[in-house]
C-alpha cells in the first residue's frame, strides 16, 4: 500500500511538472510573436523538451517536443510565412533536437528497466545463497550484515554460515578471492560444502580438511583462464562453540582474527597455529590444528572480512575497527553490527573498496536447543 501511494505521488508530481515546459512554450511563443521580426526567440523552444526529459518519459517528452515544433511553425506563419529559409531551418533543427532528446529518454528508461531487473535477480540470489543467520542458536545470540562493494550488487565473494548439531554450533566466515560470477560461484560451492560437511566430521580440523578439498576440487573442475589462478583461494575462519562449557575452538585459514569483548575489554583472538587459505593447503600439507580459547557467558565475538579493515576515509586512513568496537562493548549483537555498518559507511563515504561481512555472536547465560 505504501509503495502504491508513493507511485501515485510520483505520477501526480511528474504530471504537475509538465506545466513548466508548457508554460515556457506559451511564454516564448507569445513574446516572439509580439517582438519585431528581427528578433528570433524560437530557438529557445528547445528548452521545453530538454526540461521535460529530466522528469518525464519518452512519450511525454515527445508530446512537449511536438508542441514546441508546432509553436515554432506558428511563429513562422505570423513572422513572414513558412517559406522563409531561416524559419525552415529553425523548424527542422528544433524537430531534430526534439527527436534526439526523445531517443535519449528512451535509452535512459530502458537502462532503468534493465537495472531494476538486475537488482531483482541480485536480491533473489542473495536470499537463496547468503541467508540471514538465525537470531538464536543454542546458547548464542547472532547478528550479521553484508555490504557489497559494487553499488548495484547485493552479494559478492564474502560469506558466512552456521550449523548446529550434537550440542555444538559451527560457524564459518570466509572471503573468496577474485571477482565477478566466479567468486560468487565459489562462495555458493563453499556454503554448500560447509553445510554438508559440518554434519559429517566430528572435529574442526577434519572439517577444515574437507573444505580445503572441496575448494581444490572446484578449482580443478572449473579452471580459471585469466592467468591469476594462484590468487583464487579462500581465506576462512572456522569456529566451534559447545552449548555447555566456556571453551571454543578456532581454525584460522589466513583470515583476519576475531575480536573478543570480555568484561568491557576488546582483544584479538589470534591463533598460534595459522593455516593457509582454503585451496592452498597442499603448499603446506601439515595437519590443521584447532586453537581453544575462552568464550563464556556474557562474552561477544565479532567476526568480519578484510573489507572492513581495508575501508579508507578521504584521507586514505584505514577503518579503526578495534578502536570503534571499544566504544560499543555493551551493545547487543544486533546493535553492534548496525553501529559498525553505519560507522563504516560514514568512514569511507559509502565507497567500499571490497565487500564487507560482519557477524556478531554473544554467549547467552542459558542454552536453548536449536529448532
Short mmCIF file of C-alpha atoms in Angstrom, two decimals:
data_model
loop_
_atom_site.label_atom_id
_atom_site.label_comp_id
_atom_site.label_asym_id
_atom_site.label_seq_id
_atom_site.Cartn_x
_atom_site.Cartn_y
_atom_site.Cartn_z
CA UNK A 1 0.00 0.00 0.00
CA UNK A 2 2.78 2.42 0.89
CA UNK A 3 4.52 1.62 -2.41
CA UNK A 4 1.34 2.29 -4.42
CA UNK A 5 0.85 5.57 -2.61
CA UNK A 6 4.39 6.57 -3.48
CA UNK A 7 3.84 5.67 -7.14
CA UNK A 8 0.68 7.81 -7.26
CA UNK A 9 2.54 10.71 -5.70
CA UNK A 10 5.32 10.46 -8.26
CA UNK A 11 2.78 10.23 -11.08
CA UNK A 12 0.98 13.34 -9.87
CA UNK A 13 4.17 15.29 -9.33
CA UNK A 14 5.54 14.44 -12.80
CA UNK A 15 2.28 15.47 -14.47
CA UNK A 16 2.20 18.66 -12.45
CA UNK A 17 5.73 19.45 -13.65
CA UNK A 18 4.52 19.30 -17.26
CA UNK A 19 3.05 22.74 -16.64
CA UNK A 20 6.60 24.17 -16.59
CA UNK A 21 7.64 23.28 -20.19
CA UNK A 22 4.12 24.04 -21.45
CA UNK A 23 4.28 27.43 -19.80
CA UNK A 24 7.70 28.06 -21.34
CA UNK A 25 6.38 27.22 -24.81
CA UNK A 26 3.45 29.59 -24.36
CA UNK A 27 5.56 32.43 -22.99
CA UNK A 28 8.29 32.13 -25.65
CA UNK A 29 5.69 31.93 -28.41
CA UNK A 30 3.71 34.96 -27.21
CA UNK A 31 6.84 37.08 -26.68
CA UNK A 32 8.27 36.11 -30.07
CA UNK A 33 5.01 36.88 -31.88
CA UNK A 34 4.84 40.34 -30.33
CA UNK A 35 8.53 41.05 -30.95
CA UNK A 36 9.97 42.66 -34.10
CA UNK A 37 10.71 40.27 -36.96
CA UNK A 38 14.43 40.86 -36.47
CA UNK A 39 14.26 39.19 -33.03
CA UNK A 40 14.07 35.38 -33.10
CA UNK A 41 13.22 33.66 -29.82
CA UNK A 42 12.03 30.45 -31.43
CA UNK A 43 15.33 28.55 -30.90
CA UNK A 44 14.70 28.85 -27.14
CA UNK A 45 11.77 26.45 -27.53
CA UNK A 46 14.21 23.51 -27.38
CA UNK A 47 14.46 24.20 -23.65
CA UNK A 48 10.94 22.79 -23.18
CA UNK A 49 11.61 19.16 -24.27
CA UNK A 50 15.04 19.29 -22.61
CA UNK A 51 13.43 20.15 -19.26
CA UNK A 52 10.70 17.54 -19.75
CA UNK A 53 13.35 14.83 -20.20
CA UNK A 54 14.51 15.40 -16.61
CA UNK A 55 11.23 14.12 -15.14
CA UNK A 56 9.15 12.63 -17.94
CA UNK A 57 9.36 9.61 -20.19
CA UNK A 58 9.77 9.40 -23.97
CA UNK A 59 6.04 9.86 -24.62
CA UNK A 60 5.68 12.99 -22.50
CA UNK A 61 8.93 14.41 -23.87
CA UNK A 62 7.77 13.69 -27.43
CA UNK A 63 4.47 15.49 -26.85
CA UNK A 64 6.25 18.56 -25.48
CA UNK A 65 8.68 18.41 -28.40
CA UNK A 66 5.77 18.28 -30.84
CA UNK A 67 4.16 21.22 -29.04
CA UNK A 68 7.41 23.18 -29.34
CA UNK A 69 7.67 22.41 -33.07
CA UNK A 70 4.03 23.47 -33.54
CA UNK A 71 4.75 26.72 -31.71
CA UNK A 72 7.75 27.32 -33.97
CA UNK A 73 5.55 26.79 -37.04
CA UNK A 74 3.00 29.28 -35.64
CA UNK A 75 5.76 31.84 -35.09
CA UNK A 76 6.98 31.28 -38.65
CA UNK A 77 3.48 31.76 -40.11
CA UNK A 78 2.97 35.03 -38.22
CA UNK A 79 6.51 36.29 -38.97
CA UNK A 80 6.89 36.17 -42.72
CA UNK A 81 5.50 32.72 -43.54
CA UNK A 82 6.91 29.22 -43.75
CA UNK A 83 8.75 29.91 -46.98
CA UNK A 84 11.45 31.88 -45.15
CA UNK A 85 14.71 29.91 -45.14
CA UNK A 86 15.54 30.99 -41.61
CA UNK A 87 12.21 29.76 -40.26
CA UNK A 88 12.51 26.45 -42.11
CA UNK A 89 15.98 25.91 -40.65
CA UNK A 90 14.71 26.66 -37.14
CA UNK A 91 11.77 24.26 -37.50
CA UNK A 92 13.97 21.44 -38.86
CA UNK A 93 16.63 21.99 -36.18
CA UNK A 94 14.02 22.02 -33.38
CA UNK A 95 12.41 18.83 -34.73
CA UNK A 96 15.78 17.04 -34.94
CA UNK A 97 16.77 18.11 -31.43
CA UNK A 98 13.40 17.04 -30.03
CA UNK A 99 13.72 13.62 -31.66
CA UNK A 100 17.22 13.26 -30.24
CA UNK A 101 16.02 14.15 -26.74
CA UNK A 102 13.19 11.60 -27.01
CA UNK A 103 15.73 8.96 -28.07
CA UNK A 104 17.90 9.77 -25.05
CA UNK A 105 14.84 9.37 -22.81
CA UNK A 106 14.05 6.02 -24.39
CA UNK A 107 17.61 4.72 -23.85
CA UNK A 108 17.61 6.02 -20.27
CA UNK A 109 14.32 4.30 -19.43
CA UNK A 110 15.49 1.03 -20.98
CA UNK A 111 18.62 1.27 -18.85
CA UNK A 112 16.49 1.79 -15.74
CA UNK A 113 14.38 -1.26 -16.57
CA UNK A 114 17.47 -3.41 -17.10
CA UNK A 115 18.97 -2.14 -13.86
CA UNK A 116 15.76 -2.94 -11.99
CA UNK A 117 15.85 -6.49 -13.38
CA UNK A 118 19.49 -6.89 -12.36
CA UNK A 119 18.69 -5.72 -8.85
CA UNK A 120 15.76 -8.12 -8.64
CA UNK A 121 17.92 -11.07 -9.73
CA UNK A 122 20.67 -9.99 -7.34
CA UNK A 123 18.27 -9.80 -4.40
CA UNK A 124 16.86 -13.23 -5.27
CA UNK A 125 20.40 -14.64 -5.44
CA UNK A 126 21.22 -13.15 -2.06
CA UNK A 127 18.13 -14.66 -0.44
CA UNK A 128 18.90 -18.07 -1.97
CA UNK A 129 22.66 -18.08 -1.38
CA UNK A 130 23.51 -15.97 1.67
CA UNK A 131 20.64 -16.49 4.05
CA UNK A 132 20.50 -14.44 7.25
CA UNK A 133 21.78 -16.18 10.34
CA UNK A 134 19.22 -17.18 12.97
CA UNK A 135 18.86 -14.72 15.83
CA UNK A 136 19.21 -17.51 18.38
CA UNK A 137 21.07 -20.81 18.07
CA UNK A 138 21.77 -22.89 21.15
CA UNK A 139 23.34 -20.55 23.70
CA UNK A 140 24.22 -17.97 21.04
CA UNK A 141 22.60 -14.69 20.03
CA UNK A 142 23.66 -13.83 16.47
CA UNK A 143 23.51 -10.85 14.12
CA UNK A 144 25.02 -10.31 10.68
CA UNK A 145 25.36 -7.75 7.91
CA UNK A 146 26.68 -7.81 4.35
CA UNK A 147 27.92 -4.81 2.36
CA UNK A 148 28.79 -5.27 -1.31
CA UNK A 149 31.47 -3.03 -2.81
CA UNK A 150 29.67 -2.82 -6.16
CA UNK A 151 26.92 -0.21 -5.97
CA UNK A 152 24.34 -2.27 -7.82
CA UNK A 153 25.32 -5.63 -6.38
CA UNK A 154 23.77 -7.36 -3.39
CA UNK A 155 26.27 -10.14 -2.94
CA UNK A 156 29.87 -10.88 -3.78
CA UNK A 157 32.60 -13.22 -2.59
CA UNK A 158 32.21 -12.87 1.18
CA UNK A 159 30.12 -15.45 3.01
CA UNK A 160 29.06 -16.72 6.41
CA UNK A 161 27.02 -19.66 7.63
CA UNK A 162 26.25 -21.54 10.84
CA UNK A 163 25.13 -25.06 11.72
CA UNK A 164 24.06 -26.70 14.97
CA UNK A 165 24.30 -30.40 15.78
CA UNK A 166 25.49 -32.66 18.59
CA UNK A 167 25.11 -29.84 21.15
CA UNK A 168 27.55 -27.54 19.40
CA UNK A 169 27.45 -24.72 16.88
CA UNK A 170 29.86 -24.39 14.00
CA UNK A 171 30.32 -21.15 12.09
CA UNK A 172 32.30 -20.12 9.05
CA UNK A 173 33.10 -16.66 7.74
CA UNK A 174 35.15 -16.52 4.56
CA UNK A 175 36.34 -14.30 1.77
CA UNK A 176 36.66 -15.74 -1.73
CA UNK A 177 39.47 -14.10 -3.66
CA UNK A 178 38.60 -12.98 -7.13
CA UNK A 179 35.66 -11.02 -8.50
CA UNK A 180 32.51 -11.42 -10.53
CA UNK A 181 30.48 -14.54 -11.12
CA UNK A 182 33.49 -16.77 -10.47
CA UNK A 183 33.75 -15.56 -6.87
CA UNK A 184 30.01 -15.97 -6.36
CA UNK A 185 30.18 -19.50 -7.75
CA UNK A 186 32.97 -20.42 -5.33
CA UNK A 187 31.03 -18.84 -2.45
CA UNK A 188 27.97 -20.94 -3.32
CA UNK A 189 30.09 -24.09 -3.50
CA UNK A 190 31.77 -23.41 -0.15
CA UNK A 191 28.47 -22.66 1.61
CA UNK A 192 27.01 -25.94 0.40
CA UNK A 193 30.14 -27.87 1.33
CA UNK A 194 30.18 -26.38 4.83
CA UNK A 195 26.51 -27.09 5.47
CA UNK A 196 27.01 -30.72 4.50
CA UNK A 197 30.49 -31.45 5.85
CA UNK A 198 29.87 -29.90 9.27
CA UNK A 199 27.40 -32.73 9.99
CA UNK A 200 29.79 -35.50 8.90
CA UNK A 201 33.07 -34.55 10.58
CA UNK A 202 33.39 -34.75 14.34
CA UNK A 203 36.42 -32.49 14.71
CA UNK A 204 37.11 -28.98 13.44
CA UNK A 205 40.44 -29.97 11.78
CA UNK A 206 38.64 -32.71 9.84
CA UNK A 207 36.04 -30.15 8.72
CA UNK A 208 38.77 -27.75 7.58
CA UNK A 209 40.45 -30.55 5.63
CA UNK A 210 37.19 -31.42 3.91
CA UNK A 211 36.51 -27.80 2.94
CA UNK A 212 40.03 -27.40 1.58
CA UNK A 213 39.48 -30.48 -0.56
CA UNK A 214 36.18 -29.08 -1.84
CA UNK A 215 37.84 -25.81 -2.86
CA UNK A 216 40.71 -27.62 -4.62
CA UNK A 217 38.31 -29.90 -6.49
CA UNK A 218 36.25 -26.88 -7.54
CA UNK A 219 39.33 -25.15 -8.95
CA UNK A 220 40.33 -28.33 -10.77
CA UNK A 221 36.87 -28.73 -12.28
CA UNK A 222 36.47 -25.06 -13.22
CA UNK A 223 39.99 -23.80 -14.00
CA UNK A 224 40.39 -20.07 -14.31
CA UNK A 225 41.53 -18.73 -17.66
CA UNK A 226 42.59 -15.25 -16.57
CA UNK A 227 46.18 -16.05 -15.60
CA UNK A 228 45.51 -15.46 -11.90
CA UNK A 229 44.66 -18.98 -10.78
CA UNK A 230 47.12 -18.80 -7.88
CA UNK A 231 45.17 -15.86 -6.46
CA UNK A 232 41.90 -17.75 -6.41
CA UNK A 233 41.75 -19.06 -2.87
CA UNK A 234 39.51 -18.62 0.15
CA UNK A 235 40.50 -17.10 3.47
CA UNK A 236 38.28 -18.55 6.17
CA UNK A 237 37.72 -18.66 9.89
CA UNK A 238 36.11 -21.76 11.41
CA UNK A 239 34.58 -21.76 14.89
CA UNK A 240 33.14 -24.49 17.08
CA UNK A 241 31.21 -23.42 20.19
CA UNK A 242 29.69 -26.04 22.54
CA UNK A 243 26.30 -25.47 24.12
CA UNK A 244 27.80 -26.18 27.54
CA UNK A 245 31.24 -25.09 28.66
CA UNK A 246 33.36 -21.94 28.26
CA UNK A 247 35.89 -23.25 25.72
CA UNK A 248 35.50 -22.64 21.99
CA UNK A 249 37.71 -23.92 19.15
CA UNK A 250 39.01 -21.93 16.19
CA UNK A 251 40.97 -22.58 12.99
CA UNK A 252 42.20 -19.52 11.13
CA UNK A 253 42.90 -20.11 7.45
CA UNK A 254 44.53 -16.79 6.54
CA UNK A 255 41.54 -14.77 7.78
CA UNK A 256 41.52 -11.63 9.98
CA UNK A 257 41.34 -12.68 13.67
CA UNK A 258 38.05 -12.20 15.51
CA UNK A 259 37.58 -9.62 18.26
CA UNK A 260 36.51 -10.83 21.71
CA UNK A 261 34.58 -8.50 24.00
CA UNK A 262 35.04 -9.69 27.59
CA UNK A 263 34.00 -7.52 30.54
CA UNK A 264 34.23 -4.35 28.50
CA UNK A 265 37.66 -5.13 27.03
CA UNK A 266 38.28 -5.80 23.33
CA UNK A 267 41.08 -8.16 22.33
CA UNK A 268 42.07 -10.03 19.20
CA UNK A 269 41.86 -13.81 19.31
CA UNK A 270 44.99 -14.80 17.40
CA UNK A 271 45.64 -18.47 16.78
CA UNK A 272 49.25 -19.66 17.28
CA UNK A 273 48.57 -22.32 14.64
CA UNK A 274 47.86 -20.32 11.45
CA UNK A 275 46.81 -22.34 8.42
CA UNK A 276 46.98 -21.39 4.73
CA UNK A 277 43.80 -20.29 2.96
CA UNK A 278 41.43 -22.97 1.74
CA UNK A 279 42.58 -24.30 -1.60
CA UNK A 280 46.29 -23.79 -0.82
CA UNK A 281 46.75 -26.38 1.92
CA UNK A 282 48.73 -28.56 -0.48
CA UNK A 283 51.52 -25.96 -0.26
CA UNK A 284 51.77 -26.69 3.49
CA UNK A 285 50.43 -30.23 3.95
CA UNK A 286 50.78 -30.37 7.75
CA UNK A 287 47.59 -31.16 9.64
CA UNK A 288 45.15 -28.47 10.69
CA UNK A 289 45.34 -27.62 14.39
CA UNK A 290 42.45 -26.01 16.26
CA UNK A 291 43.08 -23.34 18.87
CA UNK A 292 40.99 -23.38 22.08
CA UNK A 293 40.05 -20.08 23.69
CA UNK A 294 37.70 -18.93 26.42
CA UNK A 295 34.28 -17.81 25.29
CA UNK A 296 31.95 -17.73 28.24
CA UNK A 297 28.50 -16.43 29.10
CA UNK A 298 28.22 -12.70 28.53
CA UNK A 299 31.10 -12.52 26.03
CA UNK A 300 30.66 -11.25 22.48
CA UNK A 301 32.68 -12.37 19.49
CA UNK A 302 32.93 -10.21 16.37
CA UNK A 303 33.84 -11.80 13.04
CA UNK A 304 34.50 -9.80 9.89
CA UNK A 305 36.16 -9.89 6.49
CA UNK A 306 39.08 -7.72 5.43
CA UNK A 307 36.76 -5.39 3.54
CA UNK A 308 36.02 -3.84 6.93
CA UNK A 309 39.67 -3.27 7.83
CA UNK A 310 40.61 -2.02 4.36
CA UNK A 311 37.89 0.65 4.13
CA UNK A 312 39.56 4.06 3.78
CA UNK A 313 38.36 7.56 4.52
CA UNK A 314 39.08 10.57 2.23
CA UNK A 315 42.49 10.89 3.93
CA UNK A 316 43.29 7.26 2.98
CA UNK A 317 43.23 6.14 6.62
CA UNK A 318 42.01 2.59 7.34
CA UNK A 319 38.91 1.96 9.41
CA UNK A 320 39.92 1.56 13.11
CA UNK A 321 37.65 -1.38 13.87
CA UNK A 322 39.01 -2.41 17.26
CA UNK A 323 39.01 1.19 18.48
CA UNK A 324 35.41 1.73 17.42
CA UNK A 325 34.21 -1.58 18.88
CA UNK A 326 35.70 -0.45 22.20
CA UNK A 327 33.06 2.30 22.26
CA UNK A 328 30.17 -0.16 21.95
CA UNK A 329 31.13 -3.03 24.26
CA UNK A 330 27.71 -3.04 25.97
CA UNK A 331 25.75 -3.27 22.71
CA UNK A 332 23.70 -6.29 21.77
CA UNK A 333 24.88 -8.23 18.68
CA UNK A 334 22.20 -6.55 16.55
CA UNK A 335 23.07 -3.05 17.77
CA UNK A 336 26.80 -3.69 17.46
CA UNK A 337 26.52 -4.85 13.85
CA UNK A 338 24.30 -1.92 12.87
CA UNK A 339 26.59 0.60 14.55
CA UNK A 340 29.65 -0.80 12.78
CA UNK A 341 27.76 -0.83 9.48
CA UNK A 342 26.70 2.81 9.75
CA UNK A 343 30.07 3.97 11.04
CA UNK A 344 31.94 2.05 8.33
CA UNK A 345 29.87 3.61 5.53
CA UNK A 346 30.37 7.04 7.05
CA UNK A 347 34.11 6.46 7.32
CA UNK A 348 34.51 5.60 3.63
CA UNK A 349 31.75 7.94 2.39
CA UNK A 350 29.78 4.95 1.14
CA UNK A 351 32.56 3.85 -1.24
CA UNK A 352 33.81 0.46 -0.06
CA UNK A 353 36.88 -0.89 -1.83
CA UNK A 354 35.91 -4.51 -1.13
CA UNK A 355 32.90 -6.47 0.06
CA UNK A 356 32.47 -6.46 3.82
CA UNK A 357 30.74 -9.05 6.01
CA UNK A 358 30.17 -8.66 9.76
CA UNK A 359 28.93 -11.30 12.22
CA UNK A 360 28.47 -10.78 15.96
CA UNK A 361 27.60 -13.55 18.42
CA UNK A 362 27.04 -13.35 22.16
CA UNK A 363 27.18 -16.30 24.52
CA UNK A 364 23.93 -16.28 26.44
CA UNK A 365 23.62 -17.45 30.03
CA UNK A 366 21.09 -20.16 29.28
CA UNK A 367 21.47 -22.51 26.31
CA UNK A 368 18.46 -23.07 24.15
CA UNK A 369 18.02 -26.08 21.94
CA UNK A 370 18.04 -25.18 18.24
CA UNK A 371 14.88 -25.84 16.32
#
